[in-house]
Amino acid sequence: MFQLSNEGLTKVKKELQRYESKDSAIIPALYVAQKENKGWISPDVIHHLSQVMDIAESKITEVFSFYTMFNKKPVGKYHVQVCCTLSCALNGARELADHLCHELKVRAEEMTEDGRFTISKVECLGSCGTAPMMQVNDRYYENLTPESAMNILRGLK
Amino acid sequence: MPKCTINGQEVVVKDGATIIEAIHHNNQKIAHYCWHPGLSVAGVCRLCMVEIEGNPRLQIACNTVVSEGMKINNTSEKVKDAAKWGLDFHLINHPLDCPICDQAGECGLQDQYMEFGKYDPEMAERKVKKKKVVDLGPTVVLDTERCILCSRCVRFTDEVSKTNELGIFNRGDRSEIGTFDGKELDNKYSLNTVDICPVGALTSKDFRFRQRVWYLKDAQSICTGCSTGCNVKVYFNKEGLFRVKPVFNEKVNGYWMCDEGRDIYKFVNKNARLLKGKKKKPTGFEEFFPGALAKDISSLVTADPGKVAFVVTGQFTNEEYDQVFSLWTKKWGSKNIFHWLNSPEKQNEFDGLLLRGDRNPNTQGLLKRLKDFGISTQWKDLITKINTHEIDTVVVAGPENPIWFPDFKEKLASLAKAKSLIWMQSSNHPEFENVPAGTYLIPLKSFVEKEGTFTNYSGLDQKFSKVTTIVSEALTLTEACTLLAGENLMIRPDPNVLIAAHPTADRVTLEHRKKNEFVFRRGAL
């Protein structure tokens, strides 16, 4: 069973105070929980959040399933999100993502066998001036080439 | 109290009323899906567009509050055009499986499309496929493809049943109704979601595929499931009743009814009923015509009325109580009338919405009449009197639905100790097999086969009329007691047989015929 850490619990409680409607705190709470649950939201997490926040599970699921930024299945230790919107796409982001998948012998949105990487193609990450780019967990890597991107991934522990 | 004009007609509405409420109370038609008078406003279907004078764009009627002097039009070409296109968008991903859909015939999409539809859709893209036949729980089946995401059911579980099982998950054209992690939609009011679903997305497991709705007639009645007395519509054909749905009554049930109340049709149908008058012999039952049997055994009652006890349940109409009690008390001067109250400890239970612990439709009516006739008897006296042979014969007016009488077996056994037992009841019961020889069973009419008045928990008298006949030989309680008293039944000429002055549902009148034209032209299945 998933349990929020004390720190996470304080954060969620704080978010609950912050908005006029409790429902508004669902997104920040899901973010906190996703971070603590190795990058994805399981039904367990939603069940726990519903108890902590006193909001129905179905309501949390409505929000959770609407946004693509919440992961519906387990992701690798490093979640590599390659931006594939306009300027990145024009600068070869889709090829970059395919290259990464090929090198890591994995399909997009799936986890590598060793559980280290998940490659996803995502919409605009707001770094259009430095295309193509990718986000690994919380960090941006910009002005990539297929080789430099692979080197970055290899350099990760 | 603002005054507004709807399609040229002046209407005064309540403060804060929305346009759609004004139109609804003025009995005018307006296309809508997501709005339901018993739920909050969602404004998602965009079908109830109206033209407001001085406003360049159309507005949705469900979320626009009427202001003083507003001039509203919902019959103009512009409005019809909006509804037409709105419908076309609703139909983008809606599968056209009407021939196999249970909602066909009472479907909001069908109805509106006949009125406003484009009849020539321009969508060339493929429809999005979603899950069909999703088992949502013990009562409801979901077809996600057919759902038009009006969110009525979601709001129902949120606002009325407050169980929050349903939600709209995912987004865009992948949006669908569902429950969290496959949890069941299992609450006491779950079938209301089926009623309010404007399309065939939510269907009732009980009614699914049992009957095409256009082969059914409907009539208003009162639910006998508990002392709330919800106003209901029963749907029936020659074979019997098929389902029960709630009818709006602000004073009693609002728009809803409970799932248990929807089962009341089951004990009215022939397979659950006592069909013949029966006499238990050591070798088994001998069957009789009920009326003849009642007349035959009248000597048991009339020989010494002082030694006869009458046991009555809260399941009969006020009129029946009045007539039978006056027969008992005035003609025979007997006050041996005993009230069989099932589960007295649950009498005052209430689930907060509709369902009450008193599972009799007319306990209040019975109590009032017992008081009026000056009858104050105790159940334990009856048992002692039977044991001391102060009472020889017991006449019982038993429950229509024995399921809600957990003490049925025990009561039957204790009453069977009397010298002779005359048990009158509409439904059959397996325990009848074990009654001692010399017991008589007389079939009574159920609530759909007679007319009368029930008094609900709050003392409100509710009249209901006859719906149909299922067991034609069965007697009403009055008829049975008249025959038991050795008298003949008076057959009064009914002045309304040929005149459509007071049309009842099973009488062929012009209005009824118009309404059920298809049934009469095509006959039953």
XYZ file of C-alpha atoms in Angstrom:
682
model
C 0.000 0.000 0.000
C 1.236 3.444 -0.912
C 1.674 5.978 1.856
C 2.732 9.590 1.485
C 5.840 10.542 3.459
C 5.367 13.032 6.277
C 6.879 15.722 4.106
C 4.519 14.872 1.232
C 1.577 14.811 3.576
C 2.394 18.310 4.840
C 2.655 19.531 1.254
C -0.719 18.072 0.313
C -2.357 19.481 3.443
C -0.915 22.884 2.622
C -2.268 22.733 -0.906
C -5.691 21.869 0.466
C -5.693 25.124 2.452
C -4.581 27.157 -0.494
C -7.627 27.044 -2.749
C -11.231 28.030 -2.397
C -12.301 24.580 -3.594
C -10.613 21.416 -2.382
C -10.795 19.975 -5.887
C -8.234 22.530 -7.052
C -5.586 20.848 -4.920
C -5.888 17.576 -6.831
C -3.211 18.392 -9.431
C -0.498 19.516 -6.971
C -1.316 16.558 -4.722
C -1.022 14.149 -7.638
C 2.380 15.643 -8.482
C 3.624 15.153 -4.958
C 2.336 11.587 -4.936
C 3.731 10.771 -8.365
C 7.173 11.829 -7.250
C 7.002 9.659 -4.176
C 5.666 6.651 -6.059
C 8.620 6.268 -8.479
C 7.123 8.478 -11.139
C 3.696 6.993 -11.675
C 0.223 6.985 -10.181
C -1.217 3.611 -9.213
C -4.796 2.999 -8.055
C -3.273 2.632 -4.590
C -1.995 6.185 -4.779
C -5.415 7.505 -5.738
C -7.029 5.542 -2.956
C -4.583 6.983 -0.447
C -4.988 10.538 -1.768
C -8.761 10.234 -1.601
C -8.487 9.371 2.057
C -6.012 12.123 2.795
C -7.898 14.800 0.871
C -11.429 13.535 1.493
C -12.250 13.702 -2.214
C -13.898 10.783 -4.033
C -11.581 8.440 -5.902
C -13.569 8.939 -9.100
C -13.025 12.695 -8.951
C -9.276 12.293 -8.573
C -9.263 9.775 -11.407
C -11.107 12.261 -13.618
C -8.271 14.752 -13.205
C -5.526 12.160 -13.320
C -6.769 10.558 -16.541
C -7.285 13.926 -18.240
C -3.637 15.015 -18.091
C -0.851 13.197 -19.911
C 1.748 14.437 -17.420
C 0.612 11.862 -14.908
C 1.957 8.438 -15.762
C -0.561 5.660 -15.858
C 2.026 2.868 -15.743
C 5.440 2.450 -14.115
C 8.292 4.406 -15.674
C 12.043 3.856 -15.546
C 14.370 5.479 -13.077
C 14.960 8.100 -15.742
C 11.859 9.251 -17.558
C 13.127 10.735 -20.818
C 10.570 13.034 -22.401
C 11.501 14.164 -25.886
C 9.609 17.218 -27.074
C 8.111 16.591 -30.494
C 6.177 19.805 -31.088
C 6.844 22.244 -33.891
C 10.370 23.655 -33.573
C 11.754 20.473 -32.053
C 10.026 18.415 -34.727
C 11.530 20.610 -37.452
C 14.948 20.089 -35.884
C 14.673 16.331 -35.865
C 13.170 15.539 -32.478
C 11.159 12.582 -33.717
C 14.266 11.078 -35.290
C 16.082 11.772 -32.030
C 13.438 9.935 -30.041
C 13.493 7.019 -32.464
C 17.279 6.898 -32.204
C 17.138 6.753 -28.425
C 14.566 3.987 -28.578
C 16.699 2.082 -31.076
C 19.846 2.425 -28.999
C 18.117 1.412 -25.783
C 16.236 -1.407 -27.566
C 12.884 -0.284 -26.288
C 9.650 1.060 -27.749
C 8.356 4.529 -26.951
C 6.359 4.702 -23.696
C 7.837 1.394 -22.526
C 10.424 0.749 -19.856
C 13.840 -0.716 -20.635
C 14.432 -4.184 -19.271
C 16.812 -2.969 -16.580
C 14.176 -0.478 -15.456
C 16.448 2.496 -16.003
C 14.791 4.353 -18.875
C 11.414 5.160 -20.364
C 11.363 7.222 -23.544
C 8.192 9.215 -24.294
C 7.363 11.640 -27.018
C 5.619 14.614 -25.494
C 4.103 17.892 -26.549
C 5.817 21.291 -26.229
C 8.046 21.674 -23.171
C 8.481 25.391 -23.787
C 12.092 25.396 -24.840
C 11.570 26.054 -28.531
C 14.644 28.279 -28.935
C 16.990 25.458 -28.058
C 15.364 22.681 -30.095
C 15.587 19.749 -30.120
C 15.470 19.103 -26.425
C 14.516 16.499 -23.903
C 13.598 16.442 -20.260
C 15.095 13.735 -18.072
C 13.087 13.597 -14.865
C 13.215 17.271 -13.817
C 16.154 18.427 -15.883
C 16.217 19.949 -19.377
C 18.902 18.982 -21.908
C 18.925 21.280 -24.916
C 20.429 21.663 -28.413
C 20.722 17.909 -28.740
C 22.000 15.660 -31.465
C 21.277 11.927 -31.417
C 24.846 11.279 -30.282
C 24.936 13.929 -27.546
C 21.582 12.754 -26.224
C 22.825 9.165 -26.062
C 26.000 10.334 -24.311
C 23.916 12.158 -21.725
C 21.855 9.046 -21.070
C 24.966 6.891 -20.848
C 26.424 9.369 -18.341
C 23.457 8.937 -16.002
C 24.046 6.555 -13.160
C -40.441 37.631 -9.752
C -39.158 38.659 -13.186
C -41.494 38.640 -16.137
C -40.245 37.354 -19.468
C -41.635 36.470 -22.867
C -41.174 32.968 -24.193
C -42.076 32.560 -27.842
C -44.416 35.537 -27.584
C -46.085 34.283 -24.397
C -45.690 36.253 -21.173
C -44.425 34.188 -18.277
C -43.691 35.136 -14.682
C -40.932 33.062 -13.159
C -39.399 32.619 -9.738
C -36.403 34.734 -8.795
C -33.214 33.149 -10.011
C -34.977 30.719 -12.358
C -33.133 29.784 -15.493
C -34.638 30.032 -18.970
C -34.965 26.272 -19.300
C -36.927 26.116 -16.029
C -39.224 28.856 -17.299
C -39.761 26.938 -20.535
C -40.235 23.680 -18.642
C -42.831 25.122 -16.248
C -44.602 26.743 -19.161
C -44.960 23.277 -20.749
C -43.085 24.271 -23.852
C -40.630 21.986 -25.532
C -36.899 22.525 -25.618
C -34.153 20.200 -26.776
C -31.801 19.209 -23.962
C -29.718 16.313 -22.653
C -27.558 17.333 -19.761
C -30.075 19.433 -17.881
C -32.224 17.573 -15.387
C -34.548 19.389 -12.994
C -33.339 17.264 -10.071
C -29.624 17.854 -10.681
C -27.217 20.769 -10.858
C -26.559 22.600 -14.108
C -23.670 21.288 -16.184
C -24.177 23.081 -19.502
C -22.233 20.501 -21.471
C -24.598 19.318 -24.198
C -25.077 22.752 -25.799
C -28.419 21.690 -27.183
C -30.779 24.008 -25.324
C -29.721 27.086 -27.294
C -32.207 29.945 -27.276
C -32.308 33.329 -28.940
C -32.542 36.261 -26.549
C -33.572 39.583 -28.032
C -30.704 42.053 -28.075
C -28.116 39.299 -27.781
C -26.183 38.653 -30.973
C -25.299 35.061 -30.078
C -27.428 32.176 -28.950
C -27.298 31.319 -25.238
C -27.786 28.039 -23.428
C -31.114 28.107 -21.641
C -30.024 25.889 -18.749
C -27.386 28.248 -17.403
C -28.910 31.645 -18.205
C -30.951 33.251 -15.469
C -34.132 35.005 -16.565
C -34.014 38.761 -16.132
C -36.851 41.250 -16.217
C -38.303 41.795 -19.672
C -36.209 39.120 -21.372
C -37.588 38.126 -24.761
C -36.751 34.492 -25.443
C -37.323 32.530 -28.597
C -36.569 28.867 -29.022
C -38.476 28.163 -32.218
C -36.576 30.329 -34.675
C -34.601 28.905 -37.573
C -31.361 29.980 -35.935
C -32.167 27.940 -32.823
C -33.215 24.911 -34.837
C -30.018 25.149 -36.824
C -27.965 25.224 -33.625
C -29.748 22.153 -32.284
C -29.278 20.420 -35.617
C -25.529 20.933 -35.621
C -25.266 20.222 -31.929
C -26.902 16.881 -32.565
C -24.614 16.125 -35.456
C -21.628 16.599 -33.184
C -23.178 14.392 -30.530
C -23.537 11.697 -33.140
C -19.921 11.823 -34.321
C -18.903 8.914 -32.137
C -22.298 7.527 -31.240
C -22.746 4.064 -32.724
C -25.989 3.704 -34.643
C -26.847 0.373 -33.108
C -30.446 1.307 -32.350
C -31.760 -2.072 -33.570
C -29.894 -3.851 -30.759
C -30.059 -1.012 -28.256
C -32.383 -1.348 -25.327
C -33.070 2.378 -25.151
C -34.532 2.502 -28.664
C -38.032 3.882 -28.499
C -37.368 6.071 -25.475
C -33.990 7.444 -26.504
C -33.237 11.133 -26.237
C -31.039 11.050 -29.312
C -33.733 9.402 -31.411
C -36.401 11.803 -30.195
C -34.360 14.936 -30.787
C -33.008 13.712 -34.099
C -36.498 13.143 -35.426
C -37.260 16.733 -34.508
C -34.095 18.639 -35.319
C -31.779 16.205 -37.048
C -29.799 16.855 -40.168
C -30.787 13.498 -41.659
C -27.689 13.719 -43.832
C -24.586 13.500 -41.683
C -21.372 14.843 -43.127
C -18.929 12.971 -40.929
C -16.729 10.807 -43.089
C -14.254 9.841 -40.344
C -14.432 6.551 -38.541
C -16.140 6.429 -35.202
C -13.989 5.901 -32.114
C -14.498 2.416 -30.737
C -14.883 2.023 -27.014
C -15.827 -0.659 -24.555
C -19.268 -2.218 -24.870
C -21.186 -4.239 -22.280
C -19.215 -3.095 -19.249
C -20.522 -4.714 -16.099
C -20.835 -1.769 -13.742
C -22.313 -3.595 -10.795
C -25.263 -5.648 -9.662
C -27.861 -3.521 -11.430
C -26.387 -1.562 -14.317
C -24.642 -2.343 -17.607
C -22.601 0.353 -19.343
C -21.975 0.846 -23.046
C -19.273 3.508 -23.251
C -19.659 4.030 -27.000
C -23.238 5.138 -26.740
C -22.514 7.682 -24.019
C -22.792 11.312 -25.086
C -21.104 12.529 -21.877
C -24.040 14.535 -20.593
C -22.712 13.760 -17.070
C -26.192 13.303 -15.597
C -25.258 9.984 -13.982
C -22.021 11.429 -12.620
C -23.909 14.311 -11.066
C -26.493 11.901 -9.682
C -23.914 9.823 -7.828
C -22.262 13.036 -6.699
C -25.291 15.026 -5.582
C -28.160 12.678 -4.860
C -26.826 9.293 -3.813
C -23.568 10.936 -2.661
C -21.653 7.770 -3.378
C -19.411 9.208 -6.099
C -18.828 5.984 -7.987
C -18.989 7.373 -11.501
C -16.686 9.786 -13.275
C -15.734 10.901 -16.774
C -12.250 9.629 -17.469
C -9.695 10.476 -20.177
C -10.334 13.369 -22.519
C -11.377 14.437 -25.980
C -13.017 11.728 -28.029
C -11.562 9.102 -25.686
C -13.617 10.394 -22.773
C -15.765 7.772 -21.198
C -17.869 7.093 -18.170
C -16.338 4.686 -15.709
C -15.741 3.772 -12.121
C -12.442 4.052 -10.259
C -10.298 0.946 -10.666
C -13.257 -1.205 -11.694
C -15.140 -0.535 -8.460
C -18.808 -1.417 -8.653
C -21.658 1.024 -9.036
C -23.485 -0.405 -6.091
C -25.807 1.842 -4.166
C -29.462 1.705 -3.204
C -30.404 4.221 -5.893
C -28.180 3.086 -8.765
C -31.010 2.450 -11.214
C -31.915 6.123 -11.257
C -28.814 6.613 -13.386
C -30.465 4.360 -15.968
C -33.631 6.479 -15.887
C -31.820 9.748 -16.391
C -29.446 8.439 -19.059
C -30.807 10.076 -22.229
C -29.216 7.399 -24.430
C -28.633 3.663 -24.140
C -25.303 3.947 -22.340
C -26.623 2.828 -18.975
C -29.168 0.044 -19.089
C -30.816 -1.902 -16.317
C -29.664 -5.506 -15.969
C -33.111 -6.471 -14.859
C -34.989 -5.005 -17.827
C -32.333 -5.410 -20.532
C -33.599 -7.258 -23.596
C -36.773 -8.394 -21.864
C -39.164 -6.277 -23.874
C -39.124 -3.597 -26.541
C -40.419 -0.450 -24.914
C -42.921 0.259 -27.652
C -44.694 -2.985 -26.870
C -45.316 -1.829 -23.323
C -48.090 0.379 -22.027
C -47.610 2.457 -18.945
C -49.793 3.675 -16.121
C -49.280 5.591 -12.908
C -49.388 3.883 -9.574
C -47.901 4.010 -6.090
C -44.892 1.980 -4.996
C -45.812 -0.524 -2.294
C -42.212 -1.166 -1.313
C -42.193 0.990 1.788
C -44.185 3.617 3.626
C -42.719 6.488 1.588
C -45.176 5.721 -1.204
C -43.152 6.910 -4.195
C -45.195 7.797 -7.248
C -44.328 5.355 -9.992
C -45.096 4.398 -13.521
C -45.501 0.690 -14.188
C -44.856 -0.702 -17.646
C -46.880 -3.705 -18.662
C -48.345 -5.781 -21.434
C -50.665 -8.756 -21.533
C -48.077 -10.985 -19.904
C -47.696 -8.781 -16.876
C -45.496 -6.045 -15.509
C -41.962 -5.507 -16.730
C -40.532 -2.551 -14.881
C -41.241 0.314 -12.549
C -39.960 3.863 -12.924
C -40.376 6.908 -10.700
C -42.743 9.764 -11.484
C -42.064 13.253 -10.222
C -43.908 14.243 -7.082
C -42.409 17.095 -5.145
C -44.153 16.168 -1.906
C -43.147 12.530 -1.861
C -40.215 11.282 -3.868
C -38.980 14.118 -6.064
C -37.608 12.548 -9.222
C -36.162 9.385 -7.730
C -36.967 5.990 -6.287
C -34.890 3.225 -4.751
C -33.719 0.041 -6.452
C -35.676 -2.185 -4.095
C -38.898 -0.420 -5.005
C -38.285 -1.279 -8.622
C -38.643 -4.953 -7.764
C -42.271 -4.605 -6.725
C -43.432 -5.747 -10.158
C -41.938 -9.180 -9.557
C -44.435 -10.303 -6.947
C -47.363 -8.980 -8.957
C -46.683 -11.146 -11.981
C -48.379 -14.463 -12.493
C -45.458 -16.737 -11.616
C -45.307 -15.305 -8.086
C -49.022 -15.313 -7.510
C -51.574 -17.499 -5.845
C -53.797 -18.346 -8.803
C -56.581 -20.473 -7.352
C -58.520 -20.860 -4.164
C -57.023 -23.864 -2.384
C -57.990 -26.218 0.380
C -55.264 -28.246 2.040
C -56.106 -31.917 2.339
C -53.848 -34.570 3.819
C -52.993 -35.643 0.284
C -52.326 -32.177 -1.046
C -54.160 -29.127 -2.288
C -57.574 -29.168 -3.873
C -58.183 -26.194 -6.153
C -61.317 -24.095 -6.337
C -62.619 -20.985 -8.008
C -61.653 -18.364 -5.398
C -65.034 -16.669 -5.161
C -66.862 -19.974 -4.831
C -64.449 -21.191 -2.164
C -64.867 -18.026 -0.123
C -68.650 -18.332 -0.267
C -68.441 -22.048 0.544
C -66.467 -21.592 3.726
C -68.530 -18.637 4.953
C -70.063 -20.834 7.636
C -66.668 -21.016 9.354
C -66.865 -17.281 9.888
C -70.568 -16.616 10.244
C -71.345 -19.506 12.615
C -69.835 -17.699 15.585
C -68.200 -14.400 14.588
C -67.087 -13.890 18.178
C -64.662 -16.788 17.842
C -63.126 -15.455 14.637
C -60.005 -13.310 14.534
C -58.989 -11.144 11.637
C -55.284 -10.559 11.078
C -54.434 -7.688 8.781
C -51.220 -6.272 7.321
C -50.539 -2.712 6.246
C -50.695 -3.657 2.585
C -54.277 -2.844 1.718
C -56.115 0.283 0.694
C -57.962 2.603 3.028
C -61.228 1.765 1.268
C -60.722 -1.944 1.882
C -59.962 -1.361 5.565
C -63.047 0.831 5.930
C -65.394 -1.686 4.377
C -63.926 -4.750 6.027
C -63.636 -3.196 9.473
C -67.207 -1.936 9.379
C -68.324 -5.438 8.392
C -66.401 -6.878 11.315
C -67.188 -4.320 13.990
C -70.665 -3.118 13.027
C -72.231 -6.285 11.664
C -70.668 -8.767 14.052
C -69.682 -6.477 16.863
C -66.315 -8.182 16.912
C -63.148 -6.333 17.748
C -60.879 -9.291 17.162
C -58.838 -7.493 14.549
C -55.086 -7.830 14.918
C -52.380 -5.834 13.244
C -49.522 -7.929 11.878
C -46.608 -5.524 11.838
C -43.519 -6.916 10.182
C -40.223 -6.083 11.889
C -41.559 -3.468 14.340
C -38.028 -2.596 15.432
C -37.325 -1.199 11.955
C -40.475 0.935 11.757
C -38.739 4.272 12.142
C -35.651 3.522 10.104
C -34.952 5.923 7.276
C -31.975 6.017 4.938
C -32.085 9.794 4.540
C -33.335 9.847 0.971
C -36.427 7.722 0.348
C -36.288 4.201 1.697
C -38.003 3.580 5.021
C -37.815 0.643 7.393
C -41.597 0.238 7.405
C -42.060 -1.974 4.374
C -45.819 -1.468 4.139
C -47.420 1.129 1.899
C -50.322 1.839 4.225
C -49.375 1.345 7.872
C -50.552 4.868 8.701
C -53.921 4.303 7.003
C -54.361 1.049 8.902
C -53.408 2.544 12.267
C -55.802 5.438 11.750
C -58.659 3.095 10.901
C -57.903 0.775 13.803
C -58.164 3.830 16.021
C -61.326 5.089 14.327
C -63.025 1.739 14.792
C -61.881 1.598 18.392
C -59.737 -1.469 17.963
C -56.829 -1.812 20.331
C -55.609 -5.373 20.359
C -52.270 -6.903 21.190
C -50.637 -9.563 19.098
C -49.793 -11.696 22.130
C -53.507 -11.782 23.081
C -54.235 -13.426 19.756
C -51.702 -16.146 20.392
C -53.065 -16.808 23.911
C -56.625 -16.803 22.619
C -55.727 -19.309 19.921
C -54.001 -21.531 22.470
C -56.962 -21.343 24.868
C -59.415 -21.974 21.986
C -61.152 -18.680 22.598
C -60.592 -18.202 18.898
C -61.354 -20.987 16.471
C -60.989 -19.415 13.092
C -58.303 -17.021 11.935
C -58.754 -15.009 8.756
C -55.518 -13.498 7.541
C -55.074 -10.739 4.986
C -51.450 -11.460 4.192
C -48.676 -9.460 2.550
C -48.357 -8.835 -1.164
C -44.638 -9.290 -0.967
C -43.664 -11.898 1.653
C -39.947 -11.158 1.121
C -40.345 -8.113 3.338
C -42.003 -10.172 6.047
C -39.104 -11.998 7.690
C -41.489 -13.362 10.329
C -43.771 -14.938 7.712
C -42.880 -18.540 8.503
C -43.135 -18.021 12.245
C -46.495 -16.214 11.997
C -47.890 -18.826 9.644
C -46.886 -21.591 12.043
C -48.374 -19.875 15.102
C -51.641 -18.991 13.349
C -51.956 -22.495 11.915
C -52.580 -23.738 15.469
C -56.114 -22.368 15.201
C -58.866 -24.836 14.373
C -59.257 -23.405 10.907
C -57.110 -20.922 9.095
C -58.246 -18.876 6.098
C -55.249 -17.216 4.519
C -55.938 -14.550 1.921
C -52.953 -13.251 0.026
C -52.000 -12.186 -3.460
C -48.639 -13.903 -3.704
C -47.707 -17.525 -3.329
C -45.197 -18.655 -0.736
C -43.231 -21.912 -0.440
C -44.300 -22.186 3.224
C -47.872 -22.770 2.102
C -46.833 -26.321 1.253
C -46.374 -27.031 4.964
C -49.692 -25.727 6.277
C -51.832 -28.259 8.172
C -54.778 -29.893 6.455
C -57.936 -27.813 6.586
C -56.205 -24.535 5.746
C -57.788 -22.448 3.034
C -55.870 -20.166 0.676
C -57.718 -17.418 -1.187
C -55.936 -15.350 -3.852
C -56.252 -11.599 -3.513
C -55.692 -8.856 -6.043
C -52.422 -6.973 -6.001
C -52.100 -3.193 -5.992
C -52.025 -2.951 -9.787
C -55.341 -4.745 -10.100
C -57.417 -2.532 -7.866
C -57.910 1.108 -7.081
C -57.793 2.848 -3.776
C -55.844 5.100 -1.466
C -52.657 4.599 0.496
C -51.642 6.867 3.337
C -47.902 7.285 3.439
C -45.620 7.767 6.454
C -46.395 11.488 6.668
C -50.146 10.993 6.539
C -50.479 12.014 2.901
C -53.346 10.220 1.135
C -52.403 9.087 -2.341
C -55.020 7.746 -4.715
C -54.093 5.238 -7.354
C -56.132 3.555 -10.019
C -56.292 0.141 -11.530
C -53.569 -0.624 -14.040
C -54.242 -4.039 -15.478
C -55.570 -7.478 -14.607
C -53.131 -10.287 -14.029
C -55.030 -12.938 -12.081
C -58.607 -12.391 -13.164
C -60.120 -14.728 -10.581
C -58.459 -13.029 -7.621
C -60.611 -11.008 -5.226
C -60.087 -7.700 -3.511
C -60.051 -7.821 0.276
C -63.553 -6.328 0.376
C -64.899 -8.889 -2.062
C -63.284 -11.759 -0.203
C -64.663 -10.609 3.152
C -68.133 -10.013 1.710
C -68.176 -13.567 0.404
C -66.815 -14.899 3.684
C -69.710 -13.137 5.388
C -72.006 -15.235 3.223
C -73.224 -12.352 1.141
C -73.294 -12.037 -2.599
C -71.122 -9.676 -4.552
C -73.052 -6.880 -6.148
C -72.091 -6.338 -9.724
C -72.717 -2.711 -10.285
C -73.130 -1.611 -13.892
C -70.121 0.509 -14.689
C -71.250 3.643 -16.506
C -67.763 4.208 -17.841
C -67.356 1.035 -19.808
C -68.506 2.670 -23.014
C -67.790 6.284 -22.210
C -64.248 7.500 -22.033
C -65.044 9.715 -19.069
C -62.633 8.114 -16.636
C -60.201 6.207 -18.770
C -58.188 3.616 -16.943
C -55.204 2.110 -18.581
C -56.600 -1.227 -19.611
C -59.774 0.220 -21.039
C -59.678 0.996 -24.720
C -60.331 4.689 -24.979
C -59.509 7.062 -27.759
C -56.796 8.891 -25.845
C -55.245 5.678 -24.717
C -55.467 4.273 -28.187
C -53.724 7.247 -29.668
C -50.959 6.941 -27.132
C -50.501 3.243 -27.670
C -51.376 3.134 -31.349
C -48.491 0.838 -32.176
C -49.434 -1.711 -29.582
C -52.931 -1.982 -30.877
C -52.005 -2.076 -34.527
C -49.250 -4.627 -34.181
C -50.510 -6.566 -31.223
C -48.243 -8.063 -28.634
C -45.028 -9.805 -29.535
